[in-house]
mmCIF file of C-alpha atoms and ligand atoms in Angstrom:
data_model
loop_
_atom_site.group_PDB
_atom_site.id
_atom_site.type_symbol
_atom_site.label_atom_id
_atom_site.label_comp_id
_atom_site.label_asym_id
_atom_site.label_seq_id
_atom_site.Cartn_x
_atom_site.Cartn_y
_atom_site.Cartn_z
ATOM 1 C CA UNK A 23 -11.662 -54.656 -18.774
ATOM 2 C CA UNK A 24 -8.399 -54.699 -16.818
ATOM 3 C CA UNK A 25 -5.613 -55.174 -19.330
ATOM 4 C CA UNK A 26 -2.012 -55.809 -18.248
ATOM 5 C CA UNK A 27 -0.741 -54.211 -21.459
ATOM 6 C CA UNK A 28 -2.898 -51.115 -21.017
ATOM 7 C CA UNK A 29 -1.404 -47.750 -21.924
ATOM 8 C CA UNK A 30 -4.512 -45.647 -21.238
ATOM 9 C CA UNK A 31 -7.888 -46.515 -19.779
ATOM 10 C CA UNK A 32 -10.907 -44.350 -19.019
ATOM 11 C CA UNK A 33 -14.146 -45.182 -17.253
ATOM 12 C CA UNK A 34 -17.459 -43.395 -16.949
ATOM 13 C CA UNK A 35 -16.144 -40.727 -19.246
ATOM 14 C CA UNK A 36 -18.937 -38.187 -19.663
ATOM 15 C CA UNK A 37 -19.068 -34.793 -21.337
ATOM 16 C CA UNK A 38 -22.061 -32.519 -21.125
ATOM 17 C CA UNK A 39 -22.006 -29.258 -23.048
ATOM 18 C CA UNK A 40 -24.205 -26.321 -22.066
ATOM 19 C CA UNK A 41 -27.063 -26.058 -19.582
ATOM 20 C CA UNK A 42 -30.726 -26.985 -19.678
ATOM 21 C CA UNK A 43 -32.629 -26.529 -21.940
ATOM 22 C CA UNK A 44 -29.710 -26.602 -24.409
ATOM 23 C CA UNK A 45 -27.806 -29.377 -22.717
ATOM 24 C CA UNK A 46 -25.950 -31.798 -25.022
ATOM 25 C CA UNK A 47 -24.694 -35.121 -23.661
ATOM 26 C CA UNK A 48 -21.762 -35.569 -26.058
ATOM 27 C CA UNK A 49 -20.242 -38.523 -24.165
ATOM 28 C CA UNK A 50 -22.287 -40.759 -21.939
ATOM 29 C CA UNK A 51 -20.314 -42.957 -19.498
ATOM 30 C CA UNK A 52 -17.744 -44.334 -21.922
ATOM 31 C CA UNK A 53 -15.324 -47.071 -20.827
ATOM 32 C CA UNK A 54 -12.296 -47.628 -23.059
ATOM 33 C CA UNK A 55 -8.972 -49.374 -22.602
ATOM 34 C CA UNK A 56 -6.200 -48.810 -25.123
ATOM 35 C CA UNK A 57 -3.392 -51.396 -25.252
ATOM 36 C CA UNK A 58 0.215 -50.500 -25.987
ATOM 37 C CA UNK A 59 0.799 -50.567 -29.746
ATOM 38 C CA UNK A 60 -2.871 -51.096 -30.522
ATOM 39 C CA UNK A 61 -4.594 -49.376 -33.457
ATOM 40 C CA UNK A 62 -8.257 -48.647 -32.727
ATOM 41 C CA UNK A 63 -10.741 -47.315 -35.264
ATOM 42 C CA UNK A 64 -13.607 -45.185 -33.943
ATOM 43 C CA UNK A 65 -16.715 -44.988 -36.094
ATOM 44 C CA UNK A 66 -20.234 -43.665 -35.705
ATOM 45 C CA UNK A 67 -22.762 -41.205 -37.103
ATOM 46 C CA UNK A 68 -22.085 -37.487 -37.229
ATOM 47 C CA UNK A 69 -22.534 -35.946 -33.796
ATOM 48 C CA UNK A 70 -22.079 -39.251 -31.947
ATOM 49 C CA UNK A 71 -19.168 -37.908 -29.854
ATOM 50 C CA UNK A 72 -16.018 -39.152 -31.613
ATOM 51 C CA UNK A 73 -14.198 -35.817 -31.743
ATOM 52 C CA UNK A 74 -15.280 -35.080 -28.186
ATOM 53 C CA UNK A 75 -13.738 -38.366 -27.035
ATOM 54 C CA UNK A 76 -10.432 -37.491 -28.723
ATOM 55 C CA UNK A 77 -10.433 -34.018 -27.180
ATOM 56 C CA UNK A 78 -10.953 -35.459 -23.702
ATOM 57 C CA UNK A 79 -8.398 -38.243 -24.127
ATOM 58 C CA UNK A 80 -5.940 -35.668 -25.470
ATOM 59 C CA UNK A 81 -6.444 -33.320 -22.528
ATOM 60 C CA UNK A 82 -7.802 -30.509 -24.703
ATOM 61 C CA UNK A 83 -11.173 -30.443 -22.913
ATOM 62 C CA UNK A 84 -12.013 -31.382 -19.333
ATOM 63 C CA UNK A 85 -14.673 -34.063 -18.837
ATOM 64 C CA UNK A 86 -17.841 -33.540 -16.818
ATOM 65 C CA UNK A 87 -17.162 -36.860 -15.121
ATOM 66 C CA UNK A 88 -14.792 -39.785 -15.467
ATOM 67 C CA UNK A 89 -11.626 -41.484 -14.291
ATOM 68 C CA UNK A 90 -8.354 -42.131 -16.052
ATOM 69 C CA UNK A 91 -5.574 -44.665 -15.615
ATOM 70 C CA UNK A 92 -2.193 -44.373 -17.327
ATOM 71 C CA UNK A 93 -0.214 -47.595 -17.824
ATOM 72 C CA UNK A 94 -0.287 -49.638 -14.600
ATOM 73 C CA UNK A 95 -0.965 -46.589 -12.432
ATOM 74 C CA UNK A 96 -3.985 -46.070 -10.189
ATOM 75 C CA UNK A 97 -7.410 -44.929 -11.323
ATOM 76 C CA UNK A 98 -7.618 -41.209 -10.679
ATOM 77 C CA UNK A 99 -9.657 -38.119 -11.441
ATOM 78 C CA UNK A 100 -8.946 -36.623 -14.860
ATOM 79 C CA UNK A 101 -5.948 -34.329 -15.068
ATOM 80 C CA UNK A 102 -6.526 -30.612 -14.651
ATOM 81 C CA UNK A 103 -4.071 -27.750 -15.083
ATOM 82 C CA UNK A 104 -1.147 -27.828 -14.597
ATOM 83 C CA UNK A 105 -0.848 -31.651 -14.764
ATOM 84 C CA UNK A 106 -2.843 -31.812 -17.966
ATOM 85 C CA UNK A 107 -0.122 -29.909 -19.884
ATOM 86 C CA UNK A 108 2.476 -32.452 -18.785
ATOM 87 C CA UNK A 109 0.145 -35.289 -19.722
ATOM 88 C CA UNK A 110 -0.365 -33.769 -23.193
ATOM 89 C CA UNK A 111 3.343 -33.168 -23.691
ATOM 90 C CA UNK A 112 4.467 -36.618 -22.561
ATOM 91 C CA UNK A 113 1.642 -38.816 -23.774
ATOM 92 C CA UNK A 114 -0.231 -37.346 -26.719
ATOM 93 C CA UNK A 115 0.233 -36.549 -30.410
ATOM 94 C CA UNK A 116 -2.606 -35.144 -32.553
ATOM 95 C CA UNK A 117 -3.319 -35.464 -36.286
ATOM 96 C CA UNK A 118 -6.253 -33.673 -37.949
ATOM 97 C CA UNK A 119 -8.263 -33.897 -41.153
ATOM 98 C CA UNK A 120 -6.991 -30.578 -42.536
ATOM 99 C CA UNK A 121 -3.338 -31.144 -41.602
ATOM 100 C CA UNK A 122 -3.112 -27.845 -39.630
ATOM 101 C CA UNK A 123 0.412 -27.043 -40.814
ATOM 102 C CA UNK A 124 1.852 -23.558 -40.577
ATOM 103 C CA UNK A 125 1.954 -22.251 -44.136
ATOM 104 C CA UNK A 126 4.961 -19.939 -43.667
ATOM 105 C CA UNK A 127 7.168 -22.761 -42.364
ATOM 106 C CA UNK A 128 8.949 -25.476 -44.364
ATOM 107 C CA UNK A 129 8.250 -29.173 -43.848
ATOM 108 C CA UNK A 130 11.229 -29.546 -41.526
ATOM 109 C CA UNK A 131 10.339 -26.413 -39.549
ATOM 110 C CA UNK A 132 6.759 -27.630 -39.101
ATOM 111 C CA UNK A 133 8.030 -30.990 -37.858
ATOM 112 C CA UNK A 134 10.564 -29.403 -35.500
ATOM 113 C CA UNK A 135 8.088 -26.899 -34.040
ATOM 114 C CA UNK A 136 7.024 -28.868 -30.937
ATOM 115 C CA UNK A 137 10.676 -29.301 -29.941
ATOM 116 C CA UNK A 138 11.538 -25.663 -30.668
ATOM 117 C CA UNK A 139 8.612 -24.524 -28.507
ATOM 118 C CA UNK A 140 9.733 -26.909 -25.762
ATOM 119 C CA UNK A 141 13.177 -25.252 -25.838
ATOM 120 C CA UNK A 142 15.085 -28.424 -26.754
ATOM 121 C CA UNK A 143 18.775 -28.147 -27.728
ATOM 122 C CA UNK A 144 19.411 -27.377 -31.409
ATOM 123 C CA UNK A 145 21.476 -30.475 -32.088
ATOM 124 C CA UNK A 146 18.771 -32.782 -30.746
ATOM 125 C CA UNK A 147 16.122 -30.950 -32.793
ATOM 126 C CA UNK A 148 18.124 -31.360 -36.021
ATOM 127 C CA UNK A 149 18.791 -35.059 -35.438
ATOM 128 C CA UNK A 150 15.208 -35.917 -34.517
ATOM 129 C CA UNK A 151 13.741 -33.843 -37.359
ATOM 130 C CA UNK A 152 15.929 -35.606 -39.934
ATOM 131 C CA UNK A 153 14.972 -38.951 -38.465
ATOM 132 C CA UNK A 154 11.242 -38.154 -38.643
ATOM 133 C CA UNK A 155 11.533 -36.778 -42.209
ATOM 134 C CA UNK A 156 13.188 -40.032 -43.180
ATOM 135 C CA UNK A 157 10.566 -42.179 -41.405
ATOM 136 C CA UNK A 158 7.695 -40.482 -43.246
ATOM 137 C CA UNK A 159 9.573 -40.605 -46.560
ATOM 138 C CA UNK A 160 9.996 -36.863 -47.043
ATOM 139 C CA UNK A 161 13.754 -36.301 -46.728
ATOM 140 C CA UNK A 162 13.746 -34.875 -50.277
ATOM 141 C CA UNK A 163 11.002 -32.394 -49.404
ATOM 142 C CA UNK A 164 12.420 -30.909 -46.220
ATOM 143 C CA UNK A 165 12.601 -27.315 -47.557
ATOM 144 C CA UNK A 166 9.158 -27.321 -49.167
ATOM 145 C CA UNK A 167 6.326 -25.277 -47.705
ATOM 146 C CA UNK A 168 2.864 -26.840 -47.257
ATOM 147 C CA UNK A 169 1.439 -25.355 -50.489
ATOM 148 C CA UNK A 170 4.323 -26.974 -52.406
ATOM 149 C CA UNK A 171 3.342 -30.417 -51.097
ATOM 150 C CA UNK A 172 0.477 -32.759 -52.056
ATOM 151 C CA UNK A 173 -2.291 -33.478 -49.549
ATOM 152 C CA UNK A 174 -0.779 -36.861 -48.738
ATOM 153 C CA UNK A 175 2.653 -35.289 -48.230
ATOM 154 C CA UNK A 176 1.192 -32.582 -45.991
ATOM 155 C CA UNK A 177 -0.433 -35.263 -43.854
ATOM 156 C CA UNK A 178 2.952 -37.029 -43.632
ATOM 157 C CA UNK A 179 4.476 -33.814 -42.307
ATOM 158 C CA UNK A 180 1.646 -33.529 -39.784
ATOM 159 C CA UNK A 181 2.215 -37.119 -38.634
ATOM 160 C CA UNK A 182 5.957 -36.520 -38.240
ATOM 161 C CA UNK A 183 5.197 -33.392 -36.201
ATOM 162 C CA UNK A 184 2.739 -35.324 -34.017
ATOM 163 C CA UNK A 185 5.289 -38.050 -33.311
ATOM 164 C CA UNK A 186 8.529 -36.095 -32.894
ATOM 165 C CA UNK A 187 8.198 -35.903 -29.100
ATOM 166 C CA UNK A 188 7.635 -39.683 -29.022
ATOM 167 C CA UNK A 189 4.160 -39.727 -27.457
ATOM 168 C CA UNK A 190 2.685 -43.017 -26.233
ATOM 169 C CA UNK A 191 -0.603 -42.280 -27.996
ATOM 170 C CA UNK A 192 -1.446 -40.777 -31.355
ATOM 171 C CA UNK A 193 -4.984 -39.391 -31.715
ATOM 172 C CA UNK A 194 -6.095 -38.883 -35.323
ATOM 173 C CA UNK A 195 -9.434 -37.244 -36.199
ATOM 174 C CA UNK A 196 -10.445 -38.273 -39.736
ATOM 175 C CA UNK A 197 -6.804 -38.179 -40.926
ATOM 176 C CA UNK A 198 -7.758 -39.463 -44.397
ATOM 177 C CA UNK A 199 -10.979 -37.427 -44.669
ATOM 178 C CA UNK A 200 -9.364 -34.987 -47.073
ATOM 179 C CA UNK A 201 -7.379 -37.517 -49.141
ATOM 180 C CA UNK A 202 -8.205 -39.697 -52.156
ATOM 181 C CA UNK A 203 -8.208 -43.472 -51.725
ATOM 182 C CA UNK A 204 -4.604 -44.012 -52.910
ATOM 183 C CA UNK A 205 -3.263 -41.410 -50.468
ATOM 184 C CA UNK A 206 -5.523 -42.705 -47.699
ATOM 185 C CA UNK A 207 -4.025 -46.173 -48.023
ATOM 186 C CA UNK A 208 -0.490 -44.732 -48.020
ATOM 187 C CA UNK A 209 -1.257 -42.833 -44.802
ATOM 188 C CA UNK A 210 -2.679 -45.983 -43.164
ATOM 189 C CA UNK A 211 0.405 -47.965 -44.176
ATOM 190 C CA UNK A 212 2.457 -45.177 -42.621
ATOM 191 C CA UNK A 213 0.492 -45.395 -39.349
ATOM 192 C CA UNK A 214 1.072 -49.177 -39.234
ATOM 193 C CA UNK A 215 4.743 -48.701 -40.030
ATOM 194 C CA UNK A 216 5.163 -46.033 -37.322
ATOM 195 C CA UNK A 217 3.433 -48.242 -34.775
ATOM 196 C CA UNK A 218 5.791 -51.119 -35.672
ATOM 197 C CA UNK A 219 8.880 -48.882 -35.402
ATOM 198 C CA UNK A 220 7.946 -46.561 -32.516
ATOM 199 C CA UNK A 221 5.344 -48.655 -30.671
ATOM 200 C CA UNK A 222 2.724 -46.005 -29.954
ATOM 201 C CA UNK A 223 -1.015 -46.740 -29.704
ATOM 202 C CA UNK A 224 -3.138 -45.038 -32.347
ATOM 203 C CA UNK A 225 -6.783 -44.032 -32.111
ATOM 204 C CA UNK A 226 -8.240 -43.102 -35.491
ATOM 205 C CA UNK A 227 -11.678 -41.585 -36.132
ATOM 206 C CA UNK A 228 -12.971 -42.476 -39.579
ATOM 207 C CA UNK A 229 -16.199 -42.567 -41.583
ATOM 208 C CA UNK A 230 -14.595 -44.882 -44.162
ATOM 209 C CA UNK A 231 -15.173 -48.639 -43.569
ATOM 210 C CA UNK A 232 -12.205 -49.489 -45.801
ATOM 211 C CA UNK A 233 -9.928 -47.372 -43.606
ATOM 212 C CA UNK A 234 -11.384 -49.141 -40.558
ATOM 213 C CA UNK A 235 -10.163 -52.532 -41.835
ATOM 214 C CA UNK A 236 -6.639 -51.402 -40.902
ATOM 215 C CA UNK A 237 -7.492 -51.397 -37.194
ATOM 216 C CA UNK A 238 -6.746 -54.073 -34.603
ATOM 217 C CA UNK A 239 -10.168 -53.156 -33.233
ATOM 218 C CA UNK A 240 -13.190 -51.226 -34.489
ATOM 219 C CA UNK A 241 -15.331 -49.393 -31.928
ATOM 220 C CA UNK A 242 -18.802 -48.206 -32.955
ATOM 221 C CA UNK A 243 -20.226 -45.114 -31.341
ATOM 222 C CA UNK A 244 -23.752 -43.798 -31.113
ATOM 223 C CA UNK A 245 -25.315 -41.057 -28.993
ATOM 224 C CA UNK A 246 -22.116 -40.664 -26.988
ATOM 225 C CA UNK A 247 -21.847 -44.347 -26.136
ATOM 226 C CA UNK A 248 -19.908 -47.348 -27.341
ATOM 227 C CA UNK A 249 -22.616 -49.572 -28.794
ATOM 228 C CA UNK A 250 -20.516 -52.267 -30.440
ATOM 229 C CA UNK A 251 -16.944 -53.327 -30.838
ATOM 230 C CA UNK A 252 -15.078 -55.849 -33.008
ATOM 231 C CA UNK A 253 -11.530 -57.121 -32.871
ATOM 232 C CA UNK A 254 -9.908 -57.592 -36.290
ATOM 233 C CA UNK A 255 -10.469 -61.358 -36.195
ATOM 234 C CA UNK A 256 -14.209 -60.882 -35.565
ATOM 235 C CA UNK A 257 -14.587 -58.932 -38.797
ATOM 236 C CA UNK A 258 -15.844 -61.358 -41.410
ATOM 237 C CA UNK A 259 -14.442 -61.392 -44.955
ATOM 238 C CA UNK A 260 -11.812 -62.966 -47.196
ATOM 239 C CA UNK A 261 -10.200 -59.671 -48.136
ATOM 240 C CA UNK A 262 -10.236 -55.996 -47.232
ATOM 241 C CA UNK A 263 -13.187 -55.160 -49.512
ATOM 242 C CA UNK A 264 -15.350 -57.846 -47.956
ATOM 243 C CA UNK A 265 -14.338 -56.843 -44.446
ATOM 244 C CA UNK A 266 -15.157 -53.214 -45.210
ATOM 245 C CA UNK A 267 -18.641 -54.288 -46.393
ATOM 246 C CA UNK A 268 -19.104 -56.135 -43.116
ATOM 247 C CA UNK A 269 -18.127 -53.029 -41.149
ATOM 248 C CA UNK A 270 -20.446 -50.878 -43.271
ATOM 249 C CA UNK A 271 -23.359 -53.190 -42.495
ATOM 250 C CA UNK A 272 -22.631 -53.110 -38.750
ATOM 251 C CA UNK A 273 -22.470 -49.330 -38.943
ATOM 252 C CA UNK A 274 -25.764 -49.084 -40.810
ATOM 253 C CA UNK A 275 -27.475 -51.385 -38.342
ATOM 254 C CA UNK A 276 -26.448 -49.270 -35.332
ATOM 255 C CA UNK A 277 -27.507 -46.084 -37.145
ATOM 256 C CA UNK A 278 -30.959 -47.540 -37.829
ATOM 257 C CA UNK A 279 -31.679 -48.866 -34.338
ATOM 258 C CA UNK A 280 -34.249 -46.835 -32.427
ATOM 259 C CA UNK A 281 -32.771 -44.365 -29.971
ATOM 260 C CA UNK A 282 -32.247 -45.782 -26.498
ATOM 261 C CA UNK A 283 -33.077 -42.504 -24.782
HETATM 262 N N1 ATP U 14 -18.099 -26.995 -27.881
HETATM 263 C C1 ATP U 14 -19.324 -27.538 -27.960
HETATM 264 N N2 ATP U 14 -20.396 -26.931 -27.404
HETATM 265 C C2 ATP U 14 -21.630 -27.491 -27.459
HETATM 266 N N3 ATP U 14 -21.890 -28.675 -28.062
HETATM 267 C C3 ATP U 14 -20.870 -29.326 -28.617
HETATM 268 C C4 ATP U 14 -19.527 -28.802 -28.610
HETATM 269 N N4 ATP U 14 -18.716 -29.681 -29.263
HETATM 270 C C5 ATP U 14 -19.510 -30.691 -29.654
HETATM 271 N N5 ATP U 14 -20.798 -30.486 -29.283
HETATM 272 C C6 ATP U 14 -21.930 -31.418 -29.510
HETATM 273 O O1 ATP U 14 -21.573 -32.687 -29.005
HETATM 274 C C7 ATP U 14 -22.039 -33.719 -29.871
HETATM 275 C C8 ATP U 14 -20.861 -34.588 -30.299
HETATM 276 O O2 ATP U 14 -20.030 -33.841 -31.180
HETATM 277 P P1 ATP U 14 -18.700 -34.419 -31.820
HETATM 278 O O3 ATP U 14 -18.038 -33.306 -32.533
HETATM 279 O O4 ATP U 14 -17.925 -35.129 -30.783
HETATM 280 O O5 ATP U 14 -19.294 -35.486 -32.871
HETATM 281 P P2 ATP U 14 -18.534 -36.381 -33.940
HETATM 282 O O6 ATP U 14 -18.916 -37.790 -33.667
HETATM 283 O O7 ATP U 14 -17.100 -36.036 -33.978
HETATM 284 O O8 ATP U 14 -19.263 -35.937 -35.319
HETATM 285 P P3 ATP U 14 -18.648 -35.813 -36.806
HETATM 286 O O9 ATP U 14 -18.619 -37.223 -37.348
HETATM 287 O O10 ATP U 14 -19.670 -34.971 -37.517
HETATM 288 O O11 ATP U 14 -17.306 -35.163 -36.734
HETATM 289 C C9 ATP U 14 -22.760 -33.037 -31.013
HETATM 290 O O12 ATP U 14 -24.134 -33.059 -30.732
HETATM 291 C C10 ATP U 14 -22.228 -31.625 -30.980
HETATM 292 O O13 ATP U 14 -23.169 -30.720 -31.467
HETATM 293 MG MG1 MG U 15 -15.851 -35.192 -35.416
#
């Protein structure tokens, strides 16, 4: 699984919550290699460990076990404080299902927040914020507060905020889970567009097989493990609807298999 274009790789990534007898193995020796500019869709039943994987990759939770490799660096133990804060700041952007915007702040203030908190110079903040507003198509909505924006627009603000510090990786946990199908497609087009313009890798958790057809790769999860994985050209179908049916069938077949432990 060595990949010369790798931006982030993990191996043996394991997360155990709690102690016996309430121990939960949320991630069970996961190996994953994310290429620069790649869009990966993560799917799997509820409780299979998708959110946990994002939290570990994003440095929000420490793993129980596992190694990490950034770009062409060496394999090393996972980052701990204080390195993990630098890793988060330099490498990672997060997008969530419920947007997580600050309701008292305008669109542009929400987008600028990471730079304000990082103490960046005002001029730089203004320039970058305008650029991001433009990229997500919300220049006309810069003074609106979240409740004055549609769900799709709020998610655009959240994506601009996640990308303003130019992270190498965007982690998105069910980013279209709270949107109708039209808005979901717009958000996926935006992700593709951002990847083409800014070049970051994007890892998207989704339950929606149609959403998954937008990935370069679809990774299927079960019981904290990767059980199957398809590159876009392995997904059979003439069009998006057919390919989403194919993904749905793969997903159903892994959900129905007897437990391996
Ligand atoms: N903080 C925690 N403490 C204890 N157990 C946890 C914690 N967070 C997650 N878990 C457990 O770890 C397992 C994986 O949870 P996770 O949230 O990663 O699943 P998921 O695949 O994101 O599910 P969903 O599709 O429902 O969002 C579940 O069994 C869950 O109950
Ligand atoms: Mg989840």
